[in-house]
mmCIF file of N, CA and C in Angstrom:
data_model
loop_
_atom_site.group_PDB
_atom_site.id
_atom_site.type_symbol
_atom_site.label_atom_id
_atom_site.label_comp_id
_atom_site.label_asym_id
_atom_site.label_seq_id
_atom_site.Cartn_x
_atom_site.Cartn_y
_atom_site.Cartn_z
ATOM 1 N N GLN R 1488 154.795 -14.639 -110.424
ATOM 2 C CA GLN R 1488 153.638 -13.992 -109.998
ATOM 3 C C GLN R 1488 153.897 -13.514 -109.276
ATOM 4 N N ASP R 1489 154.147 -14.442 -107.878
ATOM 5 C CA ASP R 1489 154.925 -13.401 -106.007
ATOM 6 C C ASP R 1489 155.884 -12.190 -106.476
ATOM 7 N N GLU R 1490 157.000 -12.859 -107.032
ATOM 8 C CA GLU R 1490 157.582 -11.507 -107.047
ATOM 9 C C GLU R 1490 157.374 -10.348 -107.783
ATOM 10 N N ASN R 1491 156.919 -10.579 -109.598
ATOM 11 C CA ASN R 1491 156.452 -9.677 -109.436
ATOM 12 C C ASN R 1491 155.255 -8.762 -108.551
ATOM 13 N N ASN R 1492 154.235 -9.505 -107.805
ATOM 14 C CA ASN R 1492 153.266 -8.968 -107.140
ATOM 15 C C ASN R 1492 154.349 -8.040 -105.942
ATOM 16 N N ARG R 1493 155.271 -8.480 -104.981
ATOM 17 C CA ARG R 1493 155.988 -7.681 -104.520
ATOM 18 C C ARG R 1493 156.776 -6.408 -105.265
ATOM 19 N N ASP R 1494 157.351 -6.868 -106.598
ATOM 20 C CA ASP R 1494 157.909 -5.675 -107.116
ATOM 21 C C ASP R 1494 156.104 -4.842 -107.028
ATOM 22 N N SER R 1495 155.712 -4.960 -108.036
ATOM 23 C CA SER R 1495 155.295 -4.293 -108.551
ATOM 24 C C SER R 1495 154.077 -2.918 -106.913
ATOM 25 N N SER R 1496 154.229 -3.760 -105.926
ATOM 26 C CA SER R 1496 153.620 -3.600 -104.658
ATOM 27 C C SER R 1496 154.745 -2.226 -104.555
ATOM 28 N N SER R 1497 155.879 -2.908 -103.904
ATOM 29 C CA SER R 1497 157.308 -2.321 -103.655
ATOM 30 C C SER R 1497 157.058 -0.915 -104.823
ATOM 31 N N LEU R 1498 156.847 -0.526 -105.568
ATOM 32 C CA LEU R 1498 156.697 0.468 -106.787
ATOM 33 C C LEU R 1498 155.848 1.487 -105.957
ATOM 34 N N LYS R 1499 154.783 0.329 -105.824
ATOM 35 C CA LYS R 1499 153.372 1.198 -105.726
ATOM 36 C C LYS R 1499 153.559 2.541 -104.817
ATOM 37 N N SER R 1500 154.505 0.605 -103.109
ATOM 38 C CA SER R 1500 154.847 2.564 -102.143
ATOM 39 C C SER R 1500 156.163 3.989 -102.546
ATOM 40 N N GLN R 1501 156.104 3.129 -103.735
ATOM 41 C CA GLN R 1501 157.648 4.296 -103.636
ATOM 42 C C GLN R 1501 156.518 5.159 -104.652
ATOM 43 N N GLN R 1502 156.524 5.290 -105.265
ATOM 44 C CA GLN R 1502 156.064 6.318 -106.054
ATOM 45 C C GLN R 1502 154.771 7.339 -105.599
ATOM 46 N N GLN R 1503 153.598 6.177 -103.781
ATOM 47 C CA GLN R 1503 153.698 7.432 -103.099
ATOM 48 C C GLN R 1503 154.070 7.983 -102.177
ATOM 49 N N LEU R 1504 155.058 6.977 -102.156
ATOM 50 C CA LEU R 1504 155.466 8.076 -101.167
ATOM 51 C C LEU R 1504 156.420 9.408 -101.692
ATOM 52 N N ASP R 1505 157.250 8.671 -103.262
ATOM 53 C CA ASP R 1505 157.558 10.103 -103.908
ATOM 54 C C ASP R 1505 156.785 11.575 -103.647
ATOM 55 N N GLU R 1506 155.273 11.338 -103.945
ATOM 56 C CA GLU R 1506 154.063 11.437 -104.075
ATOM 57 C C GLU R 1506 153.683 12.575 -102.608
ATOM 58 N N TYR R 1507 153.830 11.978 -101.855
ATOM 59 C CA TYR R 1507 153.360 12.290 -100.684
ATOM 60 C C TYR R 1507 154.609 13.606 -99.943
ATOM 61 N N TYR R 1508 156.031 12.788 -100.112
ATOM 62 C CA TYR R 1508 157.292 12.809 -99.624
ATOM 63 C C TYR R 1508 157.834 13.296 -100.440
ATOM 64 N N PRO R 1509 157.922 14.612 -101.551
ATOM 65 C CA PRO R 1509 159.157 14.792 -102.864
ATOM 66 C C PRO R 1509 160.669 14.427 -102.691
ATOM 67 N N GLN R 1510 160.264 15.692 -100.627
ATOM 68 C CA GLN R 1510 161.698 15.685 -100.813
ATOM 69 C C GLN R 1510 162.588 14.369 -100.256
ATOM 70 N N ILE R 1511 162.163 13.432 -99.705
ATOM 71 C CA ILE R 1511 162.532 12.000 -98.940
ATOM 72 C C ILE R 1511 163.286 11.332 -100.354
ATOM 73 N N ILE R 1512 164.114 10.462 -100.037
ATOM 74 C CA ILE R 1512 165.089 9.581 -100.755
ATOM 75 C C ILE R 1512 165.298 8.761 -100.765
ATOM 76 N N LYS R 1513 164.628 7.611 -101.115
ATOM 77 C CA LYS R 1513 165.106 6.033 -100.316
ATOM 78 C C LYS R 1513 165.852 5.190 -102.088
ATOM 79 N N HIS R 1514 167.017 4.740 -101.157
ATOM 80 C CA HIS R 1514 167.627 3.015 -102.319
ATOM 81 C C HIS R 1514 167.965 2.409 -101.878
ATOM 82 N N ASN R 1515 167.035 1.277 -102.155
ATOM 83 C CA ASN R 1515 167.395 0.032 -100.984
ATOM 84 C C ASN R 1515 167.137 0.212 -99.763
ATOM 85 N N VAL R 1516 167.740 0.372 -98.701
ATOM 86 C CA VAL R 1516 167.341 0.585 -96.973
ATOM 87 C C VAL R 1516 168.231 1.865 -96.376
ATOM 88 N N HIS R 1517 168.362 2.944 -97.717
ATOM 89 C CA HIS R 1517 168.934 3.698 -97.033
ATOM 90 C C HIS R 1517 168.059 4.541 -97.044
ATOM 91 N N LEU R 1518 168.069 5.616 -95.990
ATOM 92 C CA LEU R 1518 166.782 6.467 -96.223
ATOM 93 C C LEU R 1518 167.740 8.272 -96.083
ATOM 94 N N ALA R 1519 167.265 9.111 -96.485
ATOM 95 C CA ALA R 1519 167.726 11.048 -97.009
ATOM 96 C C ALA R 1519 166.341 11.920 -96.791
ATOM 97 N N ILE R 1520 166.771 12.220 -96.045
ATOM 98 C CA ILE R 1520 165.077 13.447 -95.316
ATOM 99 C C ILE R 1520 166.347 14.959 -95.163
ATOM 100 N N HIS R 1521 165.442 15.811 -95.448
ATOM 101 C CA HIS R 1521 165.853 16.900 -95.688
ATOM 102 C C HIS R 1521 166.004 17.485 -94.277
ATOM 103 N N ALA R 1522 167.098 18.149 -93.748
ATOM 104 C CA ALA R 1522 167.074 17.894 -92.112
ATOM 105 C C ALA R 1522 165.109 19.720 -91.921
ATOM 106 N N GLY R 1523 165.030 20.336 -93.188
ATOM 107 C CA GLY R 1523 163.929 21.377 -93.184
ATOM 108 C C GLY R 1523 162.949 20.319 -92.386
ATOM 109 N N ASP R 1524 162.614 19.034 -93.277
ATOM 110 C CA ASP R 1524 161.520 18.905 -93.146
ATOM 111 C C ASP R 1524 161.040 17.489 -92.308
ATOM 112 N N LEU R 1525 161.930 17.642 -91.198
ATOM 113 C CA LEU R 1525 161.460 16.286 -89.889
ATOM 114 C C LEU R 1525 160.799 16.955 -89.167
ATOM 115 N N PRO R 1526 160.984 17.949 -89.185
ATOM 116 C CA PRO R 1526 159.834 18.485 -88.069
ATOM 117 C C PRO R 1526 158.482 18.399 -88.869
ATOM 118 N N GLN R 1527 158.115 18.708 -90.052
ATOM 119 C CA GLN R 1527 156.463 17.788 -89.824
ATOM 120 C C GLN R 1527 155.878 16.264 -90.725
ATOM 121 N N LEU R 1528 157.604 15.879 -90.866
ATOM 122 C CA LEU R 1528 157.415 14.315 -90.955
ATOM 123 C C LEU R 1528 157.462 13.628 -89.265
ATOM 124 N N ALA R 1529 158.267 14.685 -88.365
ATOM 125 C CA ALA R 1529 157.982 14.132 -86.925
ATOM 126 C C ALA R 1529 155.597 14.318 -86.054
ATOM 127 N N ARG R 1530 155.409 15.124 -87.368
ATOM 128 C CA ARG R 1530 154.036 15.146 -87.180
ATOM 129 C C ARG R 1530 153.117 14.537 -87.322
ATOM 130 N N ASP R 1531 153.604 13.686 -88.092
ATOM 131 C CA ASP R 1531 153.057 13.400 -89.215
ATOM 132 C C ASP R 1531 153.384 11.842 -88.489
ATOM 133 N N PHE R 1532 154.303 11.688 -88.223
ATOM 134 C CA PHE R 1532 154.500 9.841 -87.762
ATOM 135 C C PHE R 1532 154.003 9.770 -86.312
ATOM 136 N N ARG R 1533 153.409 11.014 -85.717
ATOM 137 C CA ARG R 1533 153.210 11.053 -84.666
ATOM 138 C C ARG R 1533 151.901 10.454 -84.516
ATOM 139 N N GLN R 1534 151.016 11.395 -85.597
ATOM 140 C CA GLN R 1534 149.023 11.386 -85.762
ATOM 141 C C GLN R 1534 149.619 10.333 -85.956
ATOM 142 N N VAL R 1535 149.978 9.294 -86.799
ATOM 143 C CA VAL R 1535 149.733 7.891 -87.419
ATOM 144 C C VAL R 1535 150.144 7.083 -85.885
ATOM 145 N N TYR R 1536 151.030 7.017 -85.612
ATOM 146 C CA TYR R 1536 151.900 6.366 -84.127
ATOM 147 C C TYR R 1536 150.553 6.425 -83.142
ATOM 148 N N TYR R 1537 150.449 7.134 -83.105
ATOM 149 C CA TYR R 1537 148.685 7.559 -82.098
ATOM 150 C C TYR R 1537 147.161 6.688 -82.626
ATOM 151 N N GLN R 1538 146.993 6.808 -83.742
ATOM 152 C CA GLN R 1538 146.192 6.298 -84.483
ATOM 153 C C GLN R 1538 146.286 4.907 -83.829
ATOM 154 N N VAL R 1539 147.268 4.371 -84.116
ATOM 155 C CA VAL R 1539 147.545 2.740 -84.748
ATOM 156 C C VAL R 1539 148.032 2.296 -83.160
ATOM 157 N N ARG R 1540 148.329 3.245 -82.370
ATOM 158 C CA ARG R 1540 148.348 2.772 -81.267
ATOM 159 C C ARG R 1540 147.267 2.632 -80.020
ATOM 160 N N LYS R 1541 146.457 3.524 -80.604
ATOM 161 C CA LYS R 1541 144.452 3.726 -80.458
ATOM 162 C C LYS R 1541 144.519 2.110 -80.942
ATOM 163 N N HIS R 1542 144.627 1.901 -81.664
ATOM 164 C CA HIS R 1542 143.743 0.846 -82.628
ATOM 165 C C HIS R 1542 144.379 -0.634 -81.997
ATOM 166 N N ASN R 1543 146.190 -0.882 -81.725
ATOM 167 C CA ASN R 1543 146.245 -1.560 -80.819
ATOM 168 C C ASN R 1543 145.658 -1.950 -79.780
ATOM 169 N N ASP R 1544 145.352 -1.159 -78.988
ATOM 170 C CA ASP R 1544 145.368 -0.813 -77.342
ATOM 171 C C ASP R 1544 143.906 -1.586 -77.725
ATOM 172 N N ASP R 1545 142.871 -0.990 -78.379
ATOM 173 C CA ASP R 1545 141.440 -1.054 -78.581
ATOM 174 C C ASP R 1545 141.274 -3.105 -79.197
ATOM 175 N N ASP R 1546 142.655 -3.539 -79.701
ATOM 176 C CA ASP R 1546 142.418 -4.589 -80.263
ATOM 177 C C ASP R 1546 142.591 -6.010 -79.453
ATOM 178 N N LYS R 1547 141.848 -6.042 -78.899
ATOM 179 C CA LYS R 1547 142.216 -7.146 -77.447
ATOM 180 C C LYS R 1547 142.310 -8.593 -77.889
ATOM 181 N N THR R 1548 142.524 -8.976 -79.394
ATOM 182 C CA THR R 1548 142.959 -10.472 -79.159
ATOM 183 C C THR R 1548 144.494 -10.009 -79.610
ATOM 184 N N LYS R 1549 144.634 -8.658 -80.242
ATOM 185 C CA LYS R 1549 145.795 -8.489 -80.320
ATOM 186 C C LYS R 1549 146.739 -9.262 -81.875
ATOM 187 N N SER R 1550 145.435 -8.984 -82.341
ATOM 188 C CA SER R 1550 145.909 -9.940 -84.229
ATOM 189 C C SER R 1550 147.455 -9.245 -84.374
ATOM 190 N N SER R 1551 147.993 -10.092 -85.380
ATOM 191 C CA SER R 1551 149.360 -9.746 -85.544
ATOM 192 C C SER R 1551 149.488 -9.239 -87.059
ATOM 193 N N SER R 1552 148.553 -8.307 -87.070
ATOM 194 C CA SER R 1552 148.193 -7.714 -88.244
ATOM 195 C C SER R 1552 148.677 -5.983 -87.367
ATOM 196 N N SER R 1553 147.415 -6.316 -86.526
ATOM 197 C CA SER R 1553 147.683 -4.694 -85.350
ATOM 198 C C SER R 1553 149.108 -4.830 -84.736
ATOM 199 N N THR R 1554 150.352 -6.080 -84.067
ATOM 200 C CA THR R 1554 150.989 -6.043 -83.122
ATOM 201 C C THR R 1554 152.007 -5.252 -84.562
ATOM 202 N N ARG R 1555 151.750 -6.137 -86.280
ATOM 203 C CA ARG R 1555 153.305 -5.527 -86.964
ATOM 204 C C ARG R 1555 153.341 -4.528 -87.756
ATOM 205 N N ARG R 1556 151.829 -3.794 -87.048
ATOM 206 C CA ARG R 1556 151.076 -2.236 -87.784
ATOM 207 C C ARG R 1556 152.285 -1.245 -86.759
ATOM 208 N N LEU R 1557 151.633 -1.977 -85.659
ATOM 209 C CA LEU R 1557 152.357 -0.640 -83.890
ATOM 210 C C LEU R 1557 154.194 -0.850 -84.384
ATOM 211 N N ASP R 1558 154.941 -2.103 -84.879
ATOM 212 C CA ASP R 1558 156.365 -2.112 -84.929
ATOM 213 C C ASP R 1558 156.519 -1.394 -85.818
ATOM 214 N N GLN R 1559 155.917 -1.732 -87.237
ATOM 215 C CA GLN R 1559 156.263 -0.403 -87.813
ATOM 216 C C GLN R 1559 155.821 0.433 -88.297
ATOM 217 N N VAL R 1560 155.500 1.111 -87.230
ATOM 218 C CA VAL R 1560 155.113 3.031 -86.786
ATOM 219 C C VAL R 1560 156.201 2.863 -86.433
ATOM 220 N N THR R 1561 156.242 2.071 -85.278
ATOM 221 C CA THR R 1561 157.659 2.809 -83.814
ATOM 222 C C THR R 1561 158.523 2.790 -84.661
ATOM 223 N N LYS R 1562 158.994 2.271 -85.256
ATOM 224 C CA LYS R 1562 160.434 1.831 -86.517
ATOM 225 C C LYS R 1562 160.544 3.727 -86.204
ATOM 226 N N CYS R 1563 159.756 3.971 -87.120
ATOM 227 C CA CYS R 1563 159.757 5.467 -88.186
ATOM 228 C C CYS R 1563 159.591 6.363 -87.770
ATOM 229 N N LEU R 1564 159.085 6.197 -86.598
ATOM 230 C CA LEU R 1564 158.587 7.529 -85.050
ATOM 231 C C LEU R 1564 159.483 7.994 -84.876
ATOM 232 N N LEU R 1565 160.634 6.308 -84.362
ATOM 233 C CA LEU R 1565 162.111 6.735 -83.982
ATOM 234 C C LEU R 1565 162.798 6.704 -84.460
ATOM 235 N N LEU R 1566 163.032 6.750 -86.036
ATOM 236 C CA LEU R 1566 163.780 7.370 -86.899
ATOM 237 C C LEU R 1566 163.902 8.913 -86.882
ATOM 238 N N VAL R 1567 163.371 9.635 -86.533
ATOM 239 C CA VAL R 1567 162.672 10.946 -86.672
ATOM 240 C C VAL R 1567 163.024 12.378 -85.370
ATOM 241 N N CYS R 1568 162.133 11.023 -84.235
ATOM 242 C CA CYS R 1568 161.940 11.491 -82.850
ATOM 243 C C CYS R 1568 162.656 10.477 -82.520
ATOM 244 N N PRO R 1569 163.804 9.958 -81.869
ATOM 245 C CA PRO R 1569 164.631 9.300 -81.005
ATOM 246 C C PRO R 1569 164.193 9.289 -80.056
ATOM 247 N N ASP R 1570 163.791 10.658 -79.417
ATOM 248 C CA ASP R 1570 163.722 10.605 -77.868
ATOM 249 C C ASP R 1570 161.930 10.796 -77.288
ATOM 250 N N HIS R 1571 161.479 9.736 -78.265
ATOM 251 C CA HIS R 1571 159.918 9.637 -77.591
ATOM 252 C C HIS R 1571 159.787 8.647 -77.019
ATOM 253 N N ALA R 1572 159.494 8.314 -75.300
ATOM 254 C CA ALA R 1572 160.102 7.690 -74.192
ATOM 255 C C ALA R 1572 158.348 6.219 -74.958
ATOM 256 N N THR R 1573 157.229 7.069 -75.117
ATOM 257 C CA THR R 1573 156.119 6.618 -75.427
ATOM 258 C C THR R 1573 156.558 5.483 -76.188
ATOM 259 N N ALA R 1574 157.084 5.579 -77.654
ATOM 260 C CA ALA R 1574 156.975 4.593 -78.579
ATOM 261 C C ALA R 1574 158.689 3.561 -78.590
ATOM 262 N N TRP R 1575 159.249 4.314 -76.969
ATOM 263 C CA TRP R 1575 160.377 3.013 -76.692
ATOM 264 C C TRP R 1575 159.973 2.271 -75.953
ATOM 265 N N ALA R 1576 158.683 2.857 -75.166
ATOM 266 C CA ALA R 1576 158.114 1.884 -74.222
ATOM 267 C C ALA R 1576 157.340 0.587 -75.194
ATOM 268 N N ASP R 1577 156.559 0.768 -75.722
ATOM 269 C CA ASP R 1577 155.750 0.334 -76.688
ATOM 270 C C ASP R 1577 156.846 -1.261 -78.181
ATOM 271 N N ARG R 1578 157.631 -0.292 -77.908
ATOM 272 C CA ARG R 1578 158.795 -1.636 -78.095
ATOM 273 C C ARG R 1578 159.225 -2.859 -77.503
ATOM 274 N N LYS R 1579 159.609 -2.130 -76.395
ATOM 275 C CA LYS R 1579 160.237 -2.907 -75.735
ATOM 276 C C LYS R 1579 159.369 -3.919 -75.545
ATOM 277 N N ARG R 1580 157.880 -3.322 -75.168
ATOM 278 C CA ARG R 1580 156.604 -4.478 -74.803
ATOM 279 C C ARG R 1580 156.136 -5.417 -75.850
ATOM 280 N N LEU R 1581 156.932 -4.668 -77.271
ATOM 281 C CA LEU R 1581 156.742 -5.524 -78.742
ATOM 282 C C LEU R 1581 157.695 -6.826 -78.161
ATOM 283 N N MET R 1582 158.756 -6.049 -77.718
ATOM 284 C CA MET R 1582 160.148 -7.173 -78.032
ATOM 285 C C MET R 1582 159.687 -8.618 -76.932
ATOM 286 N N LEU R 1583 159.337 -8.001 -75.815
ATOM 287 C CA LEU R 1583 159.225 -9.138 -74.890
ATOM 288 C C LEU R 1583 158.190 -9.026 -74.781
ATOM 289 N N GLN R 1584 156.952 -9.519 -75.491
ATOM 290 C CA GLN R 1584 155.910 -10.268 -76.115
ATOM 291 C C GLN R 1584 156.233 -11.407 -77.297
ATOM 292 N N GLN R 1585 157.509 -10.994 -77.903
ATOM 293 C CA GLN R 1585 157.915 -11.924 -79.465
ATOM 294 C C GLN R 1585 158.530 -13.001 -78.234
ATOM 295 N N GLU R 1586 159.721 -12.495 -77.348
ATOM 296 C CA GLU R 1586 160.555 -13.034 -76.306
ATOM 297 C C GLU R 1586 159.847 -14.274 -76.254
ATOM 298 N N GLN R 1587 158.509 -14.592 -75.308
ATOM 299 C CA GLN R 1587 157.258 -15.467 -74.818
ATOM 300 C C GLN R 1587 157.508 -16.291 -76.313
ATOM 301 N N HIS R 1588 157.005 -15.701 -77.473
ATOM 302 C CA HIS R 1588 157.010 -17.479 -77.858
ATOM 303 C C HIS R 1588 157.618 -17.684 -79.174
ATOM 304 N N SER R 1589 158.991 -17.081 -78.569
ATOM 305 C CA SER R 1589 159.794 -17.947 -79.969
ATOM 306 C C SER R 1589 161.230 -18.338 -78.783
ATOM 307 N N THR R 1590 161.925 -19.085 -79.738
ATOM 308 C CA THR R 1590 163.248 -19.561 -79.584
ATOM 309 C C THR R 1590 164.394 -18.602 -79.577
ATOM 310 N N ASN R 1591 165.159 -18.933 -78.940
ATOM 311 C CA ASN R 1591 166.395 -18.119 -78.825
ATOM 312 C C ASN R 1591 167.117 -17.808 -80.587
ATOM 313 N N ASP R 1592 166.934 -18.960 -81.070
ATOM 314 C CA ASP R 1592 167.799 -18.074 -82.455
ATOM 315 C C ASP R 1592 166.884 -16.787 -82.982
ATOM 316 N N VAL R 1593 165.210 -17.178 -83.113
ATOM 317 C CA VAL R 1593 164.775 -15.792 -83.641
ATOM 318 C C VAL R 1593 164.635 -14.440 -82.976
ATOM 319 N N MET R 1594 164.514 -15.158 -81.169
ATOM 320 C CA MET R 1594 165.695 -13.803 -81.039
ATOM 321 C C MET R 1594 166.430 -12.558 -80.852
ATOM 322 N N VAL R 1595 167.275 -13.426 -81.089
ATOM 323 C CA VAL R 1595 168.386 -13.403 -81.191
ATOM 324 C C VAL R 1595 169.081 -12.595 -82.887
ATOM 325 N N LYS R 1596 167.933 -13.531 -83.781
ATOM 326 C CA LYS R 1596 167.101 -12.499 -84.926
ATOM 327 C C LYS R 1596 167.190 -10.662 -84.945
ATOM 328 N N LEU R 1597 166.212 -11.601 -84.047
ATOM 329 C CA LEU R 1597 165.131 -9.818 -83.830
ATOM 330 C C LEU R 1597 166.122 -8.691 -83.053
ATOM 331 N N PHE R 1598 166.718 -9.320 -82.168
ATOM 332 C CA PHE R 1598 167.752 -7.975 -81.762
ATOM 333 C C PHE R 1598 169.151 -7.895 -82.330
ATOM 334 N N GLU R 1599 169.235 -8.466 -82.923
ATOM 335 C CA GLU R 1599 170.041 -8.105 -84.605
ATOM 336 C C GLU R 1599 169.902 -6.961 -85.733
ATOM 337 N N ASN R 1600 168.557 -7.659 -86.122
ATOM 338 C CA ASN R 1600 167.889 -6.344 -86.587
ATOM 339 C C ASN R 1600 167.864 -5.129 -86.207
ATOM 340 N N GLU R 1601 167.281 -5.038 -85.266
ATOM 341 C CA GLU R 1601 166.391 -4.029 -84.019
ATOM 342 C C GLU R 1601 168.266 -2.701 -84.021
ATOM 343 N N ILE R 1602 169.684 -3.462 -84.316
ATOM 344 C CA ILE R 1602 170.572 -2.623 -84.215
ATOM 345 C C ILE R 1602 170.620 -2.276 -84.913
#
């Protein structure tokens, strides 16, 4: 049941991606984006990033869902805007927060996934 939910959720998100950005091709973990579409994607990602960042700053409890969302959004933004210093600073802050609450093994895996 869980596997089916995950598959249908993944399929639904892929369909939404295809409908909203037909110029993006995703295969497994690989992503292909037409260079001419990058400026619009960058604007869209920046807009979402600033909304999520504000929500995360307003969240006094720093809930895991809020933190996880910021983590995901910064990854997306940095894929298309690798020179966005504020997003890099947020990634660093998130990783340092994670370091305070994790073992060395967990941190090694986290850093490996970042590379």
